Amino acid sequence: MELINKSRVKSPWLLHYDGSSCNGCDIEVLACLTPIYDVERFGIINTGNPKHADILLITGGVNKKAARVVKNLYEQMPEPKVVVAVGVCACSGGVFHDCYNILGGIDRVIPVDVYVPGCAARPEAIIDGVVRALQVLAAKTDKEAVV
Amino acid sequence: MVKALMVVLLVVIMAPLLGGLLTGIDRVLTARMQGRVGPPVLQPFYDVLKLLGKEALAANRRQVAWALGYLVLIIASLALFCLGGDLLIIVFTMAFAAGSFVLGGFSVRSPYSHIGSQRELLQMLAYEPVLILLALGVYLQTGSFMVKDLFHQSQPLLASMPLVFIALLIVLTIKIRKSPFDLATSHHGHQELVKGITTEYSGPYLALIEVTHWYELVLLLGLAAMFWTHPLGAGILLALAAFFIEMVIDNICARLTWNWMIKFTWTGGIILCLINLGVIWVLRAGGV
Amino acid sequence: MITGKYLVAVSIWLPVAAALLCWLGQSYSLRNIVSYLTGIILAVCALGLFLSGPFDYQPGEIWGLSWNTAISAADFALLALILYIGWRQRHKLIIILAAIQALLLICFDFGLGGSEIEPVPAFAVDHLAIIMALIINIVGSLICIYGVKYIAEHEEQHPVAKSRQPRFMFWLIIFLGAMNGLVFANNLYWMYFFWEVTTFCSFQLIGHDQSDEAIGNACRALWMNSLGGAAFALGLVILLRYGGGDYLSMQYLLSHHTAAGATGAILLAVSMLVLAGMTKSAQLPFQSWLLGAMVAPTPVSALLHSSTMVKAGVYLILRLAPVYAGTYLSSMTAIAGAFTFLAASVLAISQSNAKRVLAYSTVANLGLIIACAGINTPTAISAAIVLIIFHAVSKGLLFLCTGYVEHEIGSRDIEAMEGLADRLPAAATIFTIGIISMFLPPFGMLVGKWAAIESAAQLPLAAFLLVLASAVTALFWLKWLGRMLEGRPGAIAQREIMDSHYIASLGGLTAAAVLLSIFIGPVVNSMVTPAVTQYYFSPGLEANLETIAAGSGGLFSVWPLFILLALIAVAAGFLYQPRKVKNPPVYLCGENAGLPESTVFMTTGENMGEVKLSNYYFTGFLNEARWSRVVNRVGLIMILLLLGVTLW
Ligand code: SF4
């Protein structure tokens, strides 16, 4: 058990979803994979599949169409899982917050664990957000263990 | 009997450790080739342990059963190999294992795992003849299909079957899911849009498949090591060299289509084998 | 051997009597009882033969006439009937071939004065014949039991003015009698008679539905098999002319030509018989009659493909194998068989009609068996016999299951069978066992194929073709099985109610497929090895088959793998407990529509779509018509070469 909990923190697999971002944050997320930032150092992998992922990383706010998708993806992820909102759009809707089609931040649809601000969020901030998310993940599993 | 059981037990315990480690080294070296630092060497173990602790999601029981079949049958082929068994039977058992994996992908009504399964089938079609021809070559050269009889050879197999070895390298590329032939699915070091045949597996079931890949890797490298049995150390080095070549190929190639794969293996791979076997046959018929 | 004599008589005459009873009785319950009883008695007979071991048997006289004369008369009557059919259908080929056969027979009976030297004994029941008898009488009887129910349902779905069920059962059951006669016959002239009877039965059965297509295909089967019949008759005439009456005895032929190999005219005659066997076994380029035979109701296909008809062809070729051992004829037969194995397997990939896939697979496997006969080493011959046994069981099973599913879902298309595992769980399980037993370890077919490839190493070209074909086989089987296993996450399997006829036949064959594979050791030891050592006097059986037989001695024995398979099934139950495991919808890029059918997704606008899946058939590249033409030509060249090397 101990071993599994430790491994959990060392092997966070991401699912990256673009709610309705301007693509600015997405570029920064992808920049994390490049040799300069190389998130694989932390065992982080961009899986592209909710059924393999531990962390749902969402850029951009949710619009009416994307709400269903976000919910579906979240539900298809196996427990334990955490959600990271990347960029101000994802946190609160950002500059688009009063657009006719925007519902607001991701937390309007699914529970968000870590908010990464910035427009666009810097790769360092994103990595930092993921690391925070890992702490949340660890806390979640500890709580589960108690229950 | 007792000795055989000991060997099997050793295989069951040691092979995944070895395979996981090799996979870890693969990921680090790949990262280095791309100018990155890469994950810790033990990363594959972390991944699998994590997966074991996750929630179990699956579509139905048969999906799980086939994944388990994949694991068990690969272990069975590896055990047969280590016991020095019949090469053809090893190849056929491996085919059953691969078939089991394919059926696991087919067991869910999911477009992604279906395409993965179809492609895995095509991959089987591509490498299966080469593997059987390899066994036939071993028979022509040594007069026996048994792996254990290879140890009575004075001359390494590589000397008489160099072209078959090259063909085996092509098979290795397909089997250990390296570009340009990682059509059905790739390993987690590769960042993918969708995962193909393993799309619908998650948590412990995915861990099962990962572990199976480790066993499979050891088995395949074993096949490469078979080409130099005296001293066995040379064979192991040969296998590691083959593994390194695969890594390089992986990093310098883009993924190609299945049409290309079939054409390439059925012409290139099979012809290499044929020429090699033909030469052996003629030499033998000539009494050399 | 007094009991043996009766067993032979019963195996031949009981089906005739039972068939007549079915025809005259006209009632369903009568057919029902008759098929069950006949089946049980025939199975007991075959087991009795197995226990009694080999013996010879010369029947006495009938009403003061020798049986030989009676058979001659029956032969001419049958040919006259075929001529009449040819004339009614305005089918030139049938008429010409029947006429040729009649002429050859006239030469045989009157021109050469052969009938005076009658080879004795007329029946020689040896180990191989006993194996065939077991297959015919057990698998065949199960198919007849299935047939009673099937044809009743068939007629409900395709109503006809006057019930043709009695007629159907008549031909189905009488087929068994003819096959029994064929395998027991030692006198080749008698064998020829039974050979023609099976041809005629298959004609009647294929044409059962009386549609234009059915009649056309039946005629094709008739002329192609008549061609084989003509080759057979020619072979007989050559044997009689250049060898003498003794040569008409299979035993004489075998004991006088083993090891040394036949030469000259005798070899030519043998090659004619091999050609006859190839037409009957639907080898390239004669495969089209067997594919056409698919129009018939499924029990017919099951019978033709598993225990009768096509097996008669390989039986003859295998029987004669010691005679042509070591000749070019042998090598050529191996290559022709291996080529058929490859070509038919490749063509099977492009088929989505389940019965056509099965048909191509039959052609392919018969090719493999013939290749084994051609390779002609003791191991190869053992492999061939093992393949005959297991192919009969598994193919019979698959056909019957296809027929059952066709009646349940109304289609025999593989694409229509998707999700069968949830719709008809029992049928899907049977299919899974059937398909796996066709080509994967540790089942008997694979053991046969393995021994075949091992022994083919002596003959590189044949070995190469076998290797390619064996890789191709996996493709079409697995993609078919994949379609059936597919299911929506969390779908609950429906309850399936199967008729007792179907339970008896499908259950029996499934049990046979599994049990025979598990006990392949004893099977090889008690049945196959004696059949081989009988004619290969130096029993130089390579150790391989014996290690399987020994059960645990060799490194490959089937037991551990069966235990592992059982283990997988049990462990999967533990690993997947429906109450504990969640079944989320499948991954559709998050576009799932959120309906209970988890495979419905949102498309453009607010429309919904359902996931549509289908197999690859490569019909663009693997155009059946085009490739059939190509492989038929190659097949024809192979046949010509086969005859050519004999003359040379
Ligand atoms: S936060 Fe800025 S960069 Fe990111 S999606 Fe919103 S607007 Fe674009």
mmCIF file of N, CA and C in Angstrom, chain B residues 163-254:
data_model
loop_
_atom_site.group_PDB
_atom_site.id
_atom_site.type_symbol
_atom_site.label_atom_id
_atom_site.label_comp_id
_atom_site.label_asym_id
_atom_site.label_seq_id
_atom_site.Cartn_x
_atom_site.Cartn_y
_atom_site.Cartn_z
ATOM 1 N N LEU B 163 21.201 -13.157 -42.067
ATOM 2 C CA LEU B 163 20.062 -12.465 -42.677
ATOM 3 C C LEU B 163 18.792 -12.698 -41.857
ATOM 4 N N VAL B 164 18.675 -13.895 -41.305
ATOM 5 C CA VAL B 164 17.517 -14.165 -40.462
ATOM 6 C C VAL B 164 17.561 -13.260 -39.235
ATOM 7 N N PHE B 165 18.759 -13.003 -38.747
ATOM 8 C CA PHE B 165 18.883 -12.116 -37.590
ATOM 9 C C PHE B 165 18.381 -10.716 -37.938
ATOM 10 N N ILE B 166 18.725 -10.260 -39.135
ATOM 11 C CA ILE B 166 18.233 -8.937 -39.555
ATOM 12 C C ILE B 166 16.702 -8.957 -39.622
ATOM 13 N N ALA B 167 16.178 -10.052 -40.169
ATOM 14 C CA ALA B 167 14.715 -10.171 -40.228
ATOM 15 C C ALA B 167 14.124 -10.156 -38.819
ATOM 16 N N LEU B 168 14.837 -10.797 -37.892
ATOM 17 C CA LEU B 168 14.365 -10.805 -36.505
ATOM 18 C C LEU B 168 14.329 -9.382 -35.943
ATOM 19 N N LEU B 169 15.296 -8.569 -36.359
ATOM 20 C CA LEU B 169 15.283 -7.180 -35.891
ATOM 21 C C LEU B 169 14.006 -6.471 -36.335
ATOM 22 N N ILE B 170 13.573 -6.773 -37.555
ATOM 23 C CA ILE B 170 12.324 -6.163 -38.033
ATOM 24 C C ILE B 170 11.167 -6.631 -37.154
ATOM 25 N N VAL B 171 11.172 -7.937 -36.857
ATOM 26 C CA VAL B 171 10.114 -8.476 -35.998
ATOM 27 C C VAL B 171 10.139 -7.792 -34.634
ATOM 28 N N LEU B 172 11.348 -7.611 -34.101
ATOM 29 C CA LEU B 172 11.482 -6.971 -32.790
ATOM 30 C C LEU B 172 10.858 -5.584 -32.818
ATOM 31 N N THR B 173 11.107 -4.844 -33.901
ATOM 32 C CA THR B 173 10.538 -3.491 -33.990
ATOM 33 C C THR B 173 9.024 -3.552 -33.864
ATOM 34 N N ILE B 174 8.444 -4.533 -34.546
ATOM 35 C CA ILE B 174 6.982 -4.634 -34.479
ATOM 36 C C ILE B 174 6.555 -5.092 -33.087
ATOM 37 N N LYS B 175 7.213 -6.152 -32.611
ATOM 38 C CA LYS B 175 6.758 -6.773 -31.377
ATOM 39 C C LYS B 175 6.944 -5.880 -30.151
ATOM 40 N N ILE B 176 8.048 -5.130 -30.094
ATOM 41 C CA ILE B 176 8.174 -4.283 -28.911
ATOM 42 C C ILE B 176 7.662 -2.877 -29.189
ATOM 43 N N ARG B 177 6.852 -2.791 -30.207
ATOM 44 C CA ARG B 177 6.056 -1.583 -30.471
ATOM 45 C C ARG B 177 6.909 -0.340 -30.609
ATOM 46 N N LYS B 178 7.841 -0.402 -31.546
ATOM 47 C CA LYS B 178 8.688 0.748 -31.807
ATOM 48 C C LYS B 178 8.324 1.326 -33.167
ATOM 49 N N SER B 179 8.511 2.650 -33.328
ATOM 50 C CA SER B 179 8.344 3.246 -34.643
ATOM 51 C C SER B 179 9.371 2.597 -35.557
ATOM 52 N N PRO B 180 9.086 2.398 -36.826
ATOM 53 C CA PRO B 180 7.905 2.839 -37.586
ATOM 54 C C PRO B 180 6.711 1.897 -37.500
ATOM 55 N N PHE B 181 6.778 0.877 -36.629
ATOM 56 C CA PHE B 181 5.720 -0.131 -36.662
ATOM 57 C C PHE B 181 4.851 -0.138 -35.412
ATOM 58 N N ASP B 182 4.820 0.926 -34.633
ATOM 59 C CA ASP B 182 3.976 0.901 -33.430
ATOM 60 C C ASP B 182 2.554 1.299 -33.793
ATOM 61 N N LEU B 183 1.926 0.444 -34.602
ATOM 62 C CA LEU B 183 0.629 0.820 -35.169
ATOM 63 C C LEU B 183 -0.526 0.564 -34.215
ATOM 64 N N ALA B 184 -0.466 -0.552 -33.514
ATOM 65 C CA ALA B 184 -1.617 -0.942 -32.694
ATOM 66 C C ALA B 184 -1.668 -0.145 -31.396
ATOM 67 N N THR B 185 -0.521 0.040 -30.795
ATOM 68 C CA THR B 185 -0.414 0.861 -29.599
ATOM 69 C C THR B 185 1.071 1.092 -29.399
ATOM 70 N N SER B 186 1.411 2.047 -28.548
ATOM 71 C CA SER B 186 2.829 2.244 -28.291
ATOM 72 C C SER B 186 3.035 2.196 -26.787
ATOM 73 N N HIS B 187 4.278 2.300 -26.378
ATOM 74 C CA HIS B 187 4.517 2.302 -24.945
ATOM 75 C C HIS B 187 4.295 3.685 -24.377
ATOM 76 N N HIS B 188 4.251 3.738 -23.043
ATOM 77 C CA HIS B 188 3.820 5.003 -22.454
ATOM 78 C C HIS B 188 4.834 6.107 -22.551
ATOM 79 N N GLY B 189 6.055 5.743 -22.916
ATOM 80 C CA GLY B 189 7.026 6.796 -23.158
ATOM 81 C C GLY B 189 6.587 7.681 -24.314
ATOM 82 N N HIS B 190 5.823 7.094 -25.237
ATOM 83 C CA HIS B 190 5.345 7.875 -26.380
ATOM 84 C C HIS B 190 4.098 8.634 -25.974
ATOM 85 N N GLN B 191 4.063 9.888 -26.294
ATOM 86 C CA GLN B 191 2.872 10.668 -25.976
ATOM 87 C C GLN B 191 1.931 10.557 -27.156
ATOM 88 N N GLU B 192 0.740 10.042 -26.896
ATOM 89 C CA GLU B 192 -0.155 9.707 -27.992
ATOM 90 C C GLU B 192 -1.422 10.522 -27.951
ATOM 91 N N LEU B 193 -2.093 10.589 -29.089
ATOM 92 C CA LEU B 193 -3.421 11.173 -29.103
ATOM 93 C C LEU B 193 -4.416 10.192 -28.492
ATOM 94 N N VAL B 194 -4.403 8.954 -28.950
ATOM 95 C CA VAL B 194 -5.221 7.897 -28.364
ATOM 96 C C VAL B 194 -4.376 6.638 -28.322
ATOM 97 N N LYS B 195 -4.689 5.745 -27.389
ATOM 98 C CA LYS B 195 -3.759 4.652 -27.152
ATOM 99 C C LYS B 195 -3.987 3.395 -27.983
ATOM 100 N N GLY B 196 -4.964 3.369 -28.850
ATOM 101 C CA GLY B 196 -5.155 2.162 -29.658
ATOM 102 C C GLY B 196 -5.719 1.013 -28.857
ATOM 103 N N ILE B 197 -5.107 -0.143 -29.011
ATOM 104 C CA ILE B 197 -5.698 -1.380 -28.497
ATOM 105 C C ILE B 197 -5.920 -1.371 -26.980
ATOM 106 N N THR B 198 -5.115 -0.588 -26.232
ATOM 107 C CA THR B 198 -5.300 -0.597 -24.774
ATOM 108 C C THR B 198 -6.246 0.506 -24.292
ATOM 109 N N THR B 199 -6.872 1.221 -25.226
ATOM 110 C CA THR B 199 -7.698 2.371 -24.843
ATOM 111 C C THR B 199 -8.689 2.058 -23.728
ATOM 112 N N GLU B 200 -9.341 0.906 -23.814
ATOM 113 C CA GLU B 200 -10.433 0.635 -22.876
ATOM 114 C C GLU B 200 -9.979 -0.070 -21.594
ATOM 115 N N TYR B 201 -8.688 -0.239 -21.431
ATOM 116 C CA TYR B 201 -8.198 -0.844 -20.182
ATOM 117 C C TYR B 201 -7.794 0.258 -19.235
ATOM 118 N N SER B 202 -8.018 0.051 -17.943
ATOM 119 C CA SER B 202 -7.493 1.049 -17.024
ATOM 120 C C SER B 202 -7.156 0.385 -15.700
ATOM 121 N N GLY B 203 -6.427 1.137 -14.884
ATOM 122 C CA GLY B 203 -6.093 0.658 -13.550
ATOM 123 C C GLY B 203 -5.344 -0.663 -13.577
ATOM 124 N N PRO B 204 -5.717 -1.580 -12.669
ATOM 125 C CA PRO B 204 -4.974 -2.841 -12.539
ATOM 126 C C PRO B 204 -4.931 -3.643 -13.830
ATOM 127 N N TYR B 205 -5.996 -3.536 -14.632
ATOM 128 C CA TYR B 205 -6.008 -4.319 -15.872
ATOM 129 C C TYR B 205 -4.935 -3.810 -16.835
ATOM 130 N N LEU B 206 -4.755 -2.504 -16.845
ATOM 131 C CA LEU B 206 -3.697 -1.943 -17.686
ATOM 132 C C LEU B 206 -2.329 -2.369 -17.147
ATOM 133 N N ALA B 207 -2.228 -2.421 -15.819
ATOM 134 C CA ALA B 207 -0.973 -2.869 -15.203
ATOM 135 C C ALA B 207 -0.623 -4.277 -15.674
ATOM 136 N N LEU B 208 -1.654 -5.099 -15.764
ATOM 137 C CA LEU B 208 -1.482 -6.476 -16.242
ATOM 138 C C LEU B 208 -0.819 -6.481 -17.617
ATOM 139 N N ILE B 209 -1.317 -5.610 -18.477
ATOM 140 C CA ILE B 209 -0.791 -5.568 -19.842
ATOM 141 C C ILE B 209 0.640 -5.048 -19.853
ATOM 142 N N GLU B 210 0.896 -4.031 -19.011
ATOM 143 C CA GLU B 210 2.254 -3.492 -18.937
ATOM 144 C C GLU B 210 3.242 -4.577 -18.521
ATOM 145 N N VAL B 211 2.865 -5.332 -17.495
ATOM 146 C CA VAL B 211 3.750 -6.393 -17.010
ATOM 147 C C VAL B 211 3.967 -7.431 -18.102
ATOM 148 N N THR B 212 2.884 -7.713 -18.838
ATOM 149 C CA THR B 212 3.017 -8.675 -19.935
ATOM 150 C C THR B 212 4.049 -8.199 -20.951
ATOM 151 N N HIS B 213 4.021 -6.900 -21.219
ATOM 152 C CA HIS B 213 5.004 -6.374 -22.171
ATOM 153 C C HIS B 213 6.424 -6.611 -21.663
ATOM 154 N N TRP B 214 6.612 -6.543 -20.354
ATOM 155 C CA TRP B 214 7.959 -6.791 -19.815
ATOM 156 C C TRP B 214 8.390 -8.220 -20.078
ATOM 157 N N TYR B 215 7.471 -9.148 -19.772
ATOM 158 C CA TYR B 215 7.781 -10.560 -20.032
ATOM 159 C C TYR B 215 8.114 -10.756 -21.511
ATOM 160 N N GLU B 216 7.285 -10.130 -22.340
ATOM 161 C CA GLU B 216 7.433 -10.301 -23.781
ATOM 162 C C GLU B 216 8.794 -9.770 -24.238
ATOM 163 N N LEU B 217 9.181 -8.643 -23.663
ATOM 164 C CA LEU B 217 10.468 -8.047 -24.036
ATOM 165 C C LEU B 217 11.601 -9.024 -23.732
ATOM 166 N N VAL B 218 11.536 -9.622 -22.542
ATOM 167 C CA VAL B 218 12.591 -10.577 -22.177
ATOM 168 C C VAL B 218 12.597 -11.761 -23.143
ATOM 169 N N LEU B 219 11.426 -12.241 -23.462
ATOM 170 C CA LEU B 219 11.327 -13.380 -24.380
ATOM 171 C C LEU B 219 11.920 -13.030 -25.743
ATOM 172 N N LEU B 220 11.569 -11.842 -26.241
ATOM 173 C CA LEU B 220 12.042 -11.464 -27.570
ATOM 174 C C LEU B 220 13.547 -11.277 -27.581
ATOM 175 N N LEU B 221 14.067 -10.668 -26.518
ATOM 176 C CA LEU B 221 15.521 -10.512 -26.456
ATOM 177 C C LEU B 221 16.180 -11.877 -26.314
ATOM 178 N N GLY B 222 15.472 -12.790 -25.649
ATOM 179 C CA GLY B 222 15.967 -14.166 -25.567
ATOM 180 C C GLY B 222 16.128 -14.763 -26.956
ATOM 181 N N LEU B 223 15.131 -14.490 -27.811
ATOM 182 C CA LEU B 223 15.225 -15.002 -29.183
ATOM 183 C C LEU B 223 16.465 -14.452 -29.879
ATOM 184 N N ALA B 224 16.767 -13.183 -29.600
ATOM 185 C CA ALA B 224 17.961 -12.601 -30.212
ATOM 186 C C ALA B 224 19.221 -13.233 -29.618
ATOM 187 N N ALA B 225 19.201 -13.479 -28.300
ATOM 188 C CA ALA B 225 20.379 -14.053 -27.638
ATOM 189 C C ALA B 225 20.673 -15.461 -28.133
ATOM 190 N N MET B 226 19.599 -16.122 -28.598
ATOM 191 C CA MET B 226 19.726 -17.481 -29.105
ATOM 192 C C MET B 226 20.753 -17.579 -30.232
ATOM 193 N N PHE B 227 21.024 -16.460 -30.873
ATOM 194 C CA PHE B 227 21.927 -16.487 -32.028
ATOM 195 C C PHE B 227 23.390 -16.639 -31.635
ATOM 196 N N TRP B 228 23.661 -16.562 -30.350
ATOM 197 C CA TRP B 228 25.054 -16.764 -29.940
ATOM 198 C C TRP B 228 25.041 -17.430 -28.567
ATOM 199 N N THR B 229 25.103 -18.750 -28.576
ATOM 200 C CA THR B 229 24.913 -19.442 -27.301
ATOM 201 C C THR B 229 26.225 -19.774 -26.602
ATOM 202 N N HIS B 230 27.332 -19.680 -27.335
ATOM 203 C CA HIS B 230 28.613 -20.033 -26.730
ATOM 204 C C HIS B 230 29.606 -18.902 -26.831
ATOM 205 N N PRO B 231 29.987 -18.197 -25.873
ATOM 206 C CA PRO B 231 29.443 -18.211 -24.518
ATOM 207 C C PRO B 231 28.135 -17.435 -24.479
ATOM 208 N N LEU B 232 27.299 -17.746 -23.526
ATOM 209 C CA LEU B 232 25.988 -17.117 -23.453
ATOM 210 C C LEU B 232 26.102 -15.605 -23.260
ATOM 211 N N GLY B 233 27.209 -15.194 -22.613
ATOM 212 C CA GLY B 233 27.428 -13.765 -22.406
ATOM 213 C C GLY B 233 27.393 -12.998 -23.722
ATOM 214 N N ALA B 234 28.011 -13.593 -24.750
ATOM 215 C CA ALA B 234 28.027 -12.939 -26.052
ATOM 216 C C ALA B 234 26.610 -12.791 -26.574
ATOM 217 N N GLY B 235 25.797 -13.825 -26.349
ATOM 218 C CA GLY B 235 24.417 -13.773 -26.787
ATOM 219 C C GLY B 235 23.666 -12.654 -26.100
ATOM 220 N N ILE B 236 23.930 -12.519 -24.801
ATOM 221 C CA ILE B 236 23.234 -11.466 -24.047
ATOM 222 C C ILE B 236 23.639 -10.093 -24.569
ATOM 223 N N LEU B 237 24.930 -9.956 -24.836
ATOM 224 C CA LEU B 237 25.402 -8.690 -25.402
ATOM 225 C C LEU B 237 24.739 -8.435 -26.753
ATOM 226 N N LEU B 238 24.645 -9.504 -27.533
ATOM 227 C CA LEU B 238 24.004 -9.390 -28.845
ATOM 228 C C LEU B 238 22.573 -8.898 -28.692
ATOM 229 N N ALA B 239 21.864 -9.476 -27.719
ATOM 230 C CA ALA B 239 20.477 -9.096 -27.490
ATOM 231 C C ALA B 239 20.388 -7.636 -27.068
ATOM 232 N N LEU B 240 21.304 -7.234 -26.180
ATOM 233 C CA LEU B 240 21.271 -5.846 -25.720
ATOM 234 C C LEU B 240 21.577 -4.901 -26.873
ATOM 235 N N ALA B 241 22.528 -5.321 -27.720
ATOM 236 C CA ALA B 241 22.847 -4.502 -28.890
ATOM 237 C C ALA B 241 21.619 -4.370 -29.767
ATOM 238 N N ALA B 242 20.917 -5.499 -29.947
ATOM 239 C CA ALA B 242 19.703 -5.463 -30.766
ATOM 240 C C ALA B 242 18.701 -4.481 -30.159
ATOM 241 N N PHE B 243 18.573 -4.534 -28.839
ATOM 242 C CA PHE B 243 17.646 -3.640 -28.149
ATOM 243 C C PHE B 243 18.039 -2.185 -28.387
ATOM 244 N N PHE B 244 19.333 -1.919 -28.335
ATOM 245 C CA PHE B 244 19.811 -0.548 -28.548
ATOM 246 C C PHE B 244 19.498 -0.111 -29.979
ATOM 247 N N ILE B 245 19.734 -1.018 -30.929
ATOM 248 C CA ILE B 245 19.424 -0.679 -32.323
ATOM 249 C C ILE B 245 17.948 -0.311 -32.452
ATOM 250 N N GLU B 246 17.094 -1.085 -31.781
ATOM 251 C CA GLU B 246 15.661 -0.789 -31.829
ATOM 252 C C GLU B 246 15.363 0.613 -31.311
ATOM 253 N N MET B 247 16.042 0.973 -30.228
ATOM 254 C CA MET B 247 15.834 2.318 -29.661
ATOM 255 C C MET B 247 16.209 3.383 -30.672
ATOM 256 N N VAL B 248 17.352 3.170 -31.332
ATOM 257 C CA VAL B 248 17.795 4.171 -32.310
ATOM 258 C C VAL B 248 16.777 4.256 -33.435
ATOM 259 N N ILE B 249 16.361 3.095 -33.940
ATOM 260 C CA ILE B 249 15.369 3.088 -35.027
ATOM 261 C C ILE B 249 14.123 3.841 -34.580
ATOM 262 N N ASP B 250 13.688 3.557 -33.356
ATOM 263 C CA ASP B 250 12.496 4.187 -32.811
ATOM 264 C C ASP B 250 12.613 5.708 -32.858
ATOM 265 N N ASN B 251 13.814 6.204 -32.535
ATOM 266 C CA ASN B 251 13.970 7.646 -32.427
ATOM 267 C C ASN B 251 14.233 8.351 -33.744
ATOM 268 N N ILE B 252 14.598 7.595 -34.761
ATOM 269 C CA ILE B 252 14.845 8.279 -36.031
ATOM 270 C C ILE B 252 13.739 8.027 -37.040
ATOM 271 N N CYS B 253 12.712 7.250 -36.652
ATOM 272 C CA CYS B 253 11.666 6.930 -37.620
ATOM 273 C C CYS B 253 10.341 7.549 -37.221
ATOM 274 N N ALA B 254 9.555 7.858 -38.255
ATOM 275 C CA ALA B 254 8.173 8.242 -38.004
ATOM 276 C C ALA B 254 7.320 6.999 -38.152
#
